[in-house]
CSV table of C-alpha atoms in Angstrom, one decimal:
chain,number,residue,atom,x,y,z
A,235,MET,CA,-3.6,120.1,95.9
A,236,SER,CA,-4.9,118.7,92.5
A,237,TYR,CA,-4.4,114.9,92.3
A,238,LYS,CA,-5.4,114.9,88.6
A,239,VAL,CA,-2.8,117.6,87.7
A,240,ASN,CA,0.0,116.0,89.7
A,241,ASN,CA,-0.9,112.6,88.3
A,242,ALA,CA,-0.7,114.1,84.8
A,243,LYS,CA,2.7,115.7,85.5
A,244,SER,CA,4.0,112.5,87.0
A,245,ALA,CA,2.9,110.5,84.0
A,246,PHE,CA,4.4,113.1,81.6
A,247,HIS,CA,7.7,112.9,83.5
A,248,ALA,CA,7.7,109.1,83.1
A,249,PHE,CA,6.8,109.4,79.4
A,250,MET,CA,9.6,111.8,78.5
A,251,LEU,CA,12.2,110.2,80.8
A,252,SER,CA,11.5,106.9,79.1
A,253,VAL,CA,11.7,108.3,75.6
A,254,GLY,CA,15.1,109.7,76.5
A,255,THR,CA,16.7,107.0,78.6
A,256,THR,CA,15.6,104.0,76.7
A,257,VAL,CA,18.4,104.7,74.2
A,258,ALA,CA,20.6,103.0,76.7
A,259,GLU,CA,18.2,100.2,77.6
A,260,PRO,CA,20.3,97.6,79.4
A,261,ALA,CA,18.7,94.7,77.5
A,262,THR,CA,19.4,96.0,74.0
A,263,ILE,CA,21.3,99.1,73.0
A,264,LEU,CA,23.7,99.4,76.0
A,265,PRO,CA,25.3,96.0,75.5
A,266,LEU,CA,25.8,96.8,71.8
A,267,LEU,CA,27.3,100.2,72.6
A,268,VAL,CA,29.8,98.7,75.0
A,269,HIS,CA,30.5,95.8,72.6
A,270,HIS,CA,31.4,98.3,69.9
A,271,PHE,CA,34.3,99.6,71.9
A,272,SER,CA,35.3,96.3,73.6
A,273,SER,CA,34.8,92.6,73.0
A,274,SER,CA,34.8,91.9,76.8
A,275,LEU,CA,31.5,90.4,78.0
A,276,VAL,CA,32.5,91.3,81.6
A,277,LEU,CA,32.6,95.0,80.6
A,278,VAL,CA,29.1,94.7,79.2
A,279,GLY,CA,28.0,93.6,82.7
A,280,VAL,CA,30.0,96.3,84.4
A,281,PHE,CA,28.4,99.1,82.3
A,282,ALA,CA,24.9,97.7,82.8
A,283,SER,CA,25.6,98.0,86.5
A,284,LEU,CA,27.2,101.5,86.3
A,285,LEU,CA,24.1,102.9,84.6
A,286,ARG,CA,22.0,102.2,87.7
A,287,GLY,CA,24.3,101.0,90.4
A,288,GLY,CA,25.8,104.3,91.5
A,289,ALA,CA,22.6,105.0,93.5
A,290,ILE,CA,23.6,102.5,96.1
A,291,ALA,CA,26.4,104.7,97.5
A,292,VAL,CA,24.2,107.6,98.6
A,293,GLN,CA,20.7,106.5,99.4
A,294,LEU,CA,21.3,106.1,103.2
A,295,PHE,CA,23.1,109.4,103.3
A,296,ALA,CA,20.3,111.1,101.4
A,297,ALA,CA,17.7,109.6,103.8
A,298,PHE,CA,19.8,110.8,106.8
A,299,TYR,CA,19.0,114.4,105.8
A,300,ALA,CA,15.7,113.9,104.1
A,301,GLN,CA,14.0,112.5,107.3
A,302,SER,CA,14.0,116.0,108.8
A,303,TYR,CA,12.8,117.9,105.7
A,304,ASP,CA,9.1,118.7,105.4
A,305,ARG,CA,9.6,119.4,101.7
A,306,VAL,CA,12.2,117.9,99.3
A,307,MET,CA,11.4,119.3,95.9
A,308,LYS,CA,14.1,121.9,95.9
A,309,PHE,CA,16.7,119.2,96.4
A,310,MET,CA,15.0,117.2,93.6
A,311,HIS,CA,15.7,120.1,91.2
A,312,ARG,CA,19.5,119.8,91.9
A,313,VAL,CA,19.3,116.1,91.1
A,314,PHE,CA,17.5,116.8,87.8
A,315,PHE,CA,20.3,119.2,86.8
A,316,PHE,CA,23.1,116.6,87.3
A,317,ARG,CA,21.1,113.8,85.5
A,318,PHE,CA,20.5,116.0,82.5
A,319,ALA,CA,24.2,117.1,82.3
A,320,SER,CA,25.5,113.6,82.8
A,321,TRP,CA,23.3,112.1,80.1
A,322,PHE,CA,24.3,114.8,77.6
A,323,ALA,CA,28.0,114.3,78.5
A,324,VAL,CA,27.8,110.6,77.6
A,325,GLY,CA,26.8,111.5,74.0
A,326,ALA,CA,29.3,114.3,73.8
A,327,SER,CA,32.1,112.0,74.9
A,328,ILE,CA,31.2,109.4,72.2
A,329,TYR,CA,31.1,112.1,69.5
A,330,LEU,CA,34.3,114.0,70.5
A,331,VAL,CA,36.5,110.9,71.3
A,332,GLY,CA,34.8,107.8,69.9
A,333,ASP,CA,36.8,105.4,67.9
A,334,ARG,CA,39.9,107.5,68.1
A,335,ASN,CA,40.5,106.3,71.6
A,336,PRO,CA,38.1,103.5,72.6
A,337,THR,CA,39.6,103.0,76.1
A,338,LEU,CA,39.2,106.7,76.9
A,339,THR,CA,35.7,106.7,75.5
A,340,LEU,CA,34.7,103.8,77.7
A,341,TRP,CA,36.2,105.5,80.7
A,342,LEU,CA,34.2,108.7,80.0
A,343,ILE,CA,31.0,106.8,79.4
A,344,GLY,CA,31.5,104.9,82.6
A,345,ILE,CA,32.2,108.1,84.6
A,346,PHE,CA,29.1,109.9,83.3
A,347,PHE,CA,26.9,106.7,83.7
A,348,PHE,CA,28.0,106.6,87.3
A,349,THR,CA,27.3,110.3,88.0
A,350,PHE,CA,23.9,109.8,86.3
A,351,SER,CA,23.0,106.9,88.6
A,352,PHE,CA,24.8,108.5,91.6
A,353,SER,CA,22.5,111.5,91.5
A,354,ALA,CA,19.6,109.2,91.1
A,355,GLY,CA,20.4,107.8,94.6
A,356,PHE,CA,19.3,111.1,96.0
A,357,GLY,CA,16.5,111.3,93.6
A,358,ALA,CA,15.1,107.9,94.6
A,359,ILE,CA,14.6,109.0,98.2
A,360,TYR,CA,13.1,112.4,97.2
A,361,PHE,CA,10.9,110.8,94.5
A,362,LYS,CA,9.3,108.3,96.8
A,363,GLU,CA,8.8,110.9,99.4
A,364,ILE,CA,6.9,113.1,97.0
A,365,ILE,CA,4.9,110.3,95.6
A,366,ALA,CA,3.9,109.1,99.1
A,367,LYS,CA,2.7,112.7,99.9
A,368,VAL,CA,0.9,113.5,96.7
A,369,PHE,CA,-1.0,110.2,96.3
A,370,ASP,CA,-2.8,108.4,99.1
A,371,SER,CA,-2.6,104.6,99.6
A,372,LYS,CA,-5.6,103.9,97.4
A,373,GLU,CA,-4.4,106.0,94.5
A,374,ARG,CA,-0.7,105.1,94.7
A,375,GLY,CA,-0.8,101.7,93.0
A,376,SER,CA,-2.9,103.1,90.2
A,377,ALA,CA,-0.7,106.2,89.8
A,378,MET,CA,2.5,104.1,89.6
A,379,ALA,CA,0.8,101.8,87.0
A,380,ASN,CA,-0.1,105.0,85.0
A,381,ARG,CA,3.6,106.1,85.2
A,382,GLN,CA,4.7,102.7,84.0
A,383,PHE,CA,2.1,102.7,81.2
A,384,PHE,CA,3.2,106.0,79.9
A,385,SER,CA,6.8,105.1,80.4
A,386,ALA,CA,6.3,102.1,78.2
A,387,ALA,CA,4.5,104.3,75.6
A,388,GLY,CA,7.5,106.6,75.6
A,389,ALA,CA,9.9,103.7,75.2
A,390,ILE,CA,7.9,102.5,72.2
A,391,ILE,CA,8.5,105.9,70.5
A,392,SER,CA,12.1,105.7,71.6
A,393,GLY,CA,12.5,102.4,70.0
A,394,GLY,CA,11.4,103.8,66.6
A,395,ILE,CA,13.7,106.8,67.0
A,396,ALA,CA,16.6,104.5,68.0
A,397,GLY,CA,15.9,102.2,65.1
A,398,TRP,CA,16.0,105.1,62.6
A,399,VAL,CA,19.2,106.6,64.0
A,400,LEU,CA,21.0,103.3,64.2
A,401,GLU,CA,20.0,102.4,60.7
A,402,ASN,CA,20.9,105.8,59.1
A,403,PHE,CA,24.1,106.8,60.9
A,404,GLU,CA,27.4,105.0,61.3
A,405,ALA,CA,28.6,103.8,64.8
A,406,PRO,CA,29.6,105.2,67.1
A,407,ASN,CA,28.2,108.6,66.0
A,408,ASN,CA,24.7,107.1,66.0
A,409,TYR,CA,25.0,106.4,69.7
A,410,ALA,CA,26.3,109.9,70.3
A,411,PHE,CA,23.4,111.5,68.5
A,412,LEU,CA,20.9,109.4,70.5
A,413,PHE,CA,22.3,110.5,73.9
A,414,MET,CA,22.7,114.2,73.1
A,415,ILE,CA,19.2,114.6,71.5
A,416,SER,CA,17.5,112.4,74.2
A,417,SER,CA,19.0,114.5,77.0
A,418,PHE,CA,16.8,117.4,76.0
A,419,ILE,CA,13.8,115.1,75.9
A,420,VAL,CA,14.6,114.0,79.4
A,421,LEU,CA,14.9,117.6,80.5
A,422,ALA,CA,11.3,118.3,79.5
A,423,GLY,CA,10.1,115.5,81.7
A,424,LEU,CA,12.3,116.6,84.6
A,425,ILE,CA,10.8,120.1,84.4
A,426,ALA,CA,7.3,118.7,84.5
A,427,PHE,CA,7.9,116.6,87.6
A,428,GLY,CA,9.7,119.5,89.2
A,429,SER,CA,6.6,121.6,89.0
A,430,ILE,CA,4.4,119.2,91.1
A,431,ASP,CA,2.7,120.8,94.0
A,432,GLU,CA,4.4,119.1,97.0
A,433,PRO,CA,2.5,119.4,100.3
A,434,PRO,CA,4.5,119.7,103.6
A,435,LYS,CA,5.0,116.5,105.6
A,436,ALA,CA,2.9,116.4,108.8
A,437,LYS,CA,5.5,114.4,110.8
A,438,THR,CA,9.2,114.6,110.4
A,439,GLN,CA,11.9,112.7,112.2
A,440,GLU,CA,14.6,114.6,114.2
A,441,ARG,CA,17.9,114.0,112.6
A,442,GLU,CA,20.5,112.0,114.5
A,443,LYS,CA,23.6,113.8,115.7
A,444,SER,CA,25.8,111.9,113.3
A,445,PHE,CA,25.5,109.7,110.2
A,446,LEU,CA,27.0,106.8,112.2
A,447,ALA,CA,24.2,107.1,114.7
A,448,PHE,CA,21.7,107.1,111.8
A,449,LEU,CA,23.2,103.9,110.5
A,450,LYS,CA,22.9,102.2,113.9
A,451,ASN,CA,19.2,103.2,114.0
A,452,ALA,CA,18.7,101.9,110.5
A,453,ARG,CA,20.3,98.6,111.4
A,454,THR,CA,18.0,98.3,114.4
A,455,ILE,CA,14.9,98.9,112.3
A,456,LEU,CA,16.0,96.2,109.8
A,457,ARG,CA,16.8,93.7,112.6
A,458,ASN,CA,13.4,94.2,114.3
A,459,ASP,CA,11.2,94.3,111.2
A,460,ARG,CA,10.8,90.8,109.8
A,461,ARG,CA,8.5,91.9,107.0
A,462,LEU,CA,11.1,94.4,105.8
A,463,GLN,CA,13.7,91.7,105.8
A,464,LEU,CA,11.5,89.4,103.6
A,465,GLN,CA,10.6,92.3,101.2
A,466,ILE,CA,14.3,93.0,100.7
A,467,MET,CA,15.1,89.3,100.0
A,468,VAL,CA,12.2,89.0,97.6
A,469,SER,CA,13.1,92.2,95.7
A,470,LEU,CA,16.8,91.4,95.6
A,471,LEU,CA,16.2,88.0,94.2
A,472,GLY,CA,13.9,89.6,91.7
A,473,TYR,CA,16.9,91.4,90.3
A,474,SER,CA,18.6,88.1,89.5
A,475,PHE,CA,17.2,88.4,86.0
A,476,LEU,CA,20.1,90.9,85.5
A,477,LEU,CA,22.5,88.1,85.7
A,478,ALA,CA,21.6,87.2,82.1
A,479,MET,CA,19.4,89.8,80.6
A,480,PRO,CA,22.1,92.2,79.3
A,481,PHE,CA,23.6,89.2,77.4
A,482,VAL,CA,20.5,88.0,75.6
A,483,ILE,CA,20.9,90.6,72.8
A,484,ILE,CA,24.6,89.5,72.4
A,485,LYS,CA,23.4,85.9,72.0
A,486,ALA,CA,20.8,87.0,69.5
A,487,LYS,CA,23.5,88.8,67.5
A,488,GLU,CA,25.3,85.4,67.1
A,489,THR,CA,22.2,83.7,65.5
A,490,VAL,CA,20.2,86.6,64.0
A,491,HIS,CA,21.2,89.3,61.6
A,492,LEU,CA,20.5,92.4,63.7
A,493,THR,CA,19.6,95.5,61.8
A,494,GLY,CA,19.1,98.9,63.4
A,495,TRP,CA,15.4,98.5,62.8
A,496,MET,CA,15.3,95.1,64.5
A,497,ILE,CA,17.1,96.4,67.6
A,498,GLY,CA,14.6,99.3,67.8
A,499,GLY,CA,11.9,96.8,67.3
A,500,PHE,CA,13.0,94.7,70.2
A,501,ILE,CA,12.9,97.8,72.4
A,502,THR,CA,9.4,98.6,71.1
A,503,ILE,CA,8.2,95.0,71.7
A,504,GLN,CA,9.6,95.0,75.3
A,505,MET,CA,7.8,98.3,76.1
A,506,ILE,CA,4.6,97.0,74.5
A,507,GLY,CA,4.9,94.2,77.0
A,508,GLY,CA,5.2,96.7,79.8
A,509,MET,CA,2.1,98.6,78.6
A,510,ILE,CA,0.0,95.5,78.4
A,511,GLY,CA,1.2,94.4,81.8
A,512,ASN,CA,0.2,97.7,83.4
A,513,LEU,CA,-3.1,97.9,81.6
A,514,PHE,CA,-4.4,94.4,82.2
A,515,LEU,CA,-2.4,93.1,85.2
A,516,TRP,CA,-0.6,95.4,87.6
A,517,LYS,CA,-3.2,98.1,87.9
A,518,ARG,CA,-5.8,95.4,88.7
A,519,PHE,CA,-3.6,93.6,91.2
A,520,ALA,CA,-3.0,96.7,93.4
A,521,PRO,CA,-2.8,96.6,96.4
A,522,ASP,CA,-2.1,92.9,96.5
A,523,TYR,CA,1.6,93.4,95.8
A,524,THR,CA,2.7,89.8,96.8
A,525,ARG,CA,0.4,88.5,94.1
A,526,MET,CA,1.9,91.0,91.7
A,527,LEU,CA,5.4,89.7,92.6
A,528,THR,CA,4.4,86.1,92.1
A,529,VAL,CA,3.1,86.8,88.6
A,530,ALA,CA,6.1,88.9,87.7
A,531,TYR,CA,8.4,86.1,88.8
A,532,GLY,CA,6.4,83.7,86.7
A,533,PHE,CA,6.9,85.8,83.6
A,534,MET,CA,10.6,86.2,84.1
A,535,ILE,CA,11.1,82.4,84.6
A,536,THR,CA,9.1,81.8,81.4
A,537,ALA,CA,11.4,84.3,79.5
A,538,PHE,CA,14.6,82.5,80.4
A,539,ILE,CA,13.1,79.1,79.7
A,540,ILE,CA,12.4,80.4,76.2
A,541,ALA,CA,16.0,81.9,76.1
A,542,LEU,CA,17.5,78.4,76.6
A,543,PHE,CA,16.1,77.3,73.2
A,544,ALA,CA,15.9,80.6,71.3
A,545,HIS,CA,17.3,80.6,67.8
A,546,GLY,CA,15.2,83.0,65.7
A,547,ALA,CA,14.0,86.6,65.7
A,548,TRP,CA,10.5,85.7,66.7
A,549,MET,CA,11.6,83.8,69.8
A,550,TYR,CA,13.8,86.7,70.9
A,551,ALA,CA,10.9,89.1,70.3
A,552,ALA,CA,8.8,86.9,72.7
A,553,ILE,CA,11.6,87.1,75.3
A,554,PHE,CA,11.8,90.9,75.2
A,555,PHE,CA,8.0,91.1,75.3
A,556,ILE,CA,7.9,89.0,78.4
A,557,PHE,CA,10.8,91.0,79.9
A,558,GLY,CA,8.7,94.1,79.6
A,559,ILE,CA,5.8,92.6,81.5
A,560,GLY,CA,7.8,91.1,84.3
A,561,MET,CA,10.1,94.1,84.9
A,562,ASP,CA,7.3,96.5,85.4
A,563,GLY,CA,5.6,94.1,87.8
A,564,PHE,CA,8.8,94.1,89.9
A,565,ARG,CA,9.1,97.9,89.9
A,566,ASN,CA,5.5,98.5,90.9
A,567,ALA,CA,5.5,96.0,93.7
A,568,ASP,CA,8.9,97.0,95.1
A,569,THR,CA,8.0,100.7,95.3
A,570,ASN,CA,4.6,100.1,96.9
A,571,LEU,CA,5.6,97.4,99.4
A,572,VAL,CA,8.0,99.7,101.2
A,573,LEU,CA,5.7,102.7,101.1
A,574,GLU,CA,2.9,100.5,102.6
A,575,ILE,CA,4.8,99.6,105.8
A,576,ALA,CA,6.9,102.8,106.3
A,577,PRO,CA,5.7,105.1,109.1
A,578,GLU,CA,5.4,108.7,107.8
A,579,ASP,CA,8.2,110.1,109.9
A,580,LYS,CA,10.6,107.2,109.1
A,581,ARG,CA,9.6,106.8,105.5
A,582,PRO,CA,13.0,108.0,104.0
A,583,VAL,CA,14.8,105.6,106.3
A,584,TYR,CA,12.7,102.6,105.3
A,585,VAL,CA,13.0,103.5,101.6
A,586,ALA,CA,16.8,103.9,101.9
A,587,ILE,CA,17.2,100.6,103.7
A,588,GLN,CA,15.2,98.6,101.2
A,589,SER,CA,16.5,100.5,98.1
A,590,THR,CA,20.2,100.3,99.2
A,591,LEU,CA,20.2,96.6,99.9
A,592,VAL,CA,18.0,95.7,96.9
A,593,SER,CA,20.1,97.9,94.6
A,594,LEU,CA,23.0,95.4,95.2
A,595,GLY,CA,21.1,93.3,92.6
A,596,LEU,CA,21.9,95.9,90.0
A,597,PHE,CA,25.4,94.5,90.0
A,598,PHE,CA,24.3,91.0,89.2
A,599,SER,CA,25.3,91.6,85.6
A,600,VAL,CA,29.0,91.7,86.6
A,601,PRO,CA,29.2,88.1,87.9
A,602,GLY,CA,26.8,87.3,85.0
A,603,GLY,CA,29.6,88.4,82.6
A,604,PHE,CA,32.1,86.1,84.3
A,605,LEU,CA,29.7,83.2,84.3
A,606,LEU,CA,29.1,83.6,80.6
A,607,GLU,CA,32.8,83.8,79.8
A,608,TRP,CA,33.6,80.7,81.9
A,609,PHE,CA,30.6,78.4,81.3
A,610,GLY,CA,28.5,79.8,78.5
A,611,TYR,CA,24.9,80.8,78.0
A,612,THR,CA,23.2,77.5,79.1
A,613,VAL,CA,24.8,77.6,82.6
A,614,LEU,CA,24.2,81.3,82.9
A,615,TYR,CA,20.5,80.9,82.1
A,616,LEU,CA,20.1,77.9,84.4
A,617,ILE,CA,21.6,79.7,87.4
A,618,THR,CA,19.3,82.7,86.7
A,619,LEU,CA,16.3,80.3,86.7
A,620,VAL,CA,17.4,78.8,90.0
A,621,MET,CA,17.7,82.3,91.6
A,622,LEU,CA,14.3,83.4,90.2
A,623,THR,CA,12.7,80.2,91.5
A,624,THR,CA,14.2,80.9,95.0
A,625,GLY,CA,12.8,84.4,94.9
A,626,LEU,CA,9.3,83.0,94.0
A,627,ILE,CA,9.6,80.7,97.1
A,628,TYR,CA,10.4,83.7,99.3
A,629,THR,CA,7.5,85.6,97.8
A,630,ARG,CA,5.2,82.9,99.2
A,631,LYS,CA,6.8,83.3,102.7
A,632,LEU,CA,6.3,87.1,102.5
A,633,LYS,CA,2.6,86.6,101.6
A,634,HIS,CA,2.1,84.2,104.6
A,635,HIS,CA,3.9,86.7,106.9
A,636,ILE,CA,1.6,89.6,105.8
A,637,GLN,CA,-1.6,87.4,106.2
A,638,ALA,CA,-0.6,86.1,109.6
A,639,PRO,CA,-1.4,89.2,111.6
A,640,ALA,CA,-4.8,89.5,109.9
A,641,ALA,CA,-5.6,85.8,110.6
A,642,SER,CA,-4.7,86.2,114.3
């Protein structure tokens, strides 16, 4: 098994996936796409959740079966097919229906966003299982930082592509072209990851007789593992930035003349932030993931403090730059914390428990839309800051819990 080759394939997968999927970045293009077909701010929040929230429904079910598999790559191939098909179908729906029937277009976009993220629920379990087997504990933090670095690099390129398409083609066809073309870019990355040399798992867990019995065992694991409980709370509160993040670009549209190039530029700036964070921060912090979380929370809190007073393009550029740094810190820490404590035979179960409960945070943008419509941006940003600060406090509790056994 070649770690260098598998690491390169993993990084290429992240790069191509990012080039493709950043055309629906929840902080920039996705809110503008939904806003084209509907003026409802709540719908913006709903679609931001649909893009990633469908995974919640199936992760525990996927783990129920995955715990007894010594290899999962063949199942990952099926996930890849559905993700490619769903992404292409979003663009085809916009092109074929579009402004002729905005309501139908939104329904079709929502359905295919859901199938895209629904299939990702299976993929999340299989992906972390493969990553845990291919990279040992010392290499994993660095490998994930490499993925995020190349993911950010891909998104920078995607920002340029998106800016050119948005500037040179009329809406909504510009969005349709972005999705259809990018689906084939995504496919190239999926093929690369699908060719990774996956070793068999030394220890597997015998599958329970029923899914209900599996759920009872999962509940027992969660009830008895205090560290897992704290990790879930910290990661869930980390997602509270989604209360307000999808609406920052809508606020910017009210005060700044947004051109296609400026929107693409915000994407690029956000991803440059991610690259810099991975290059100078997150790779260096591994394996101290509670420190990584603390700093990520600090960046997100700073971004929303700036958002309270933002009024010009440069201030919004700073916000998206900081978003890029903080989001990658959350992703890296969240993935590695659960792999760090999960026993090999129960790894899919631990991953599914944490991912399922933490993924509830993907729906924060829905109440965020209601808060925005009822109370406005200032209240929404302040509530987001309160939740992020609470998460920072729980991060300190998690750090003390991890250090306590060593001290004793």
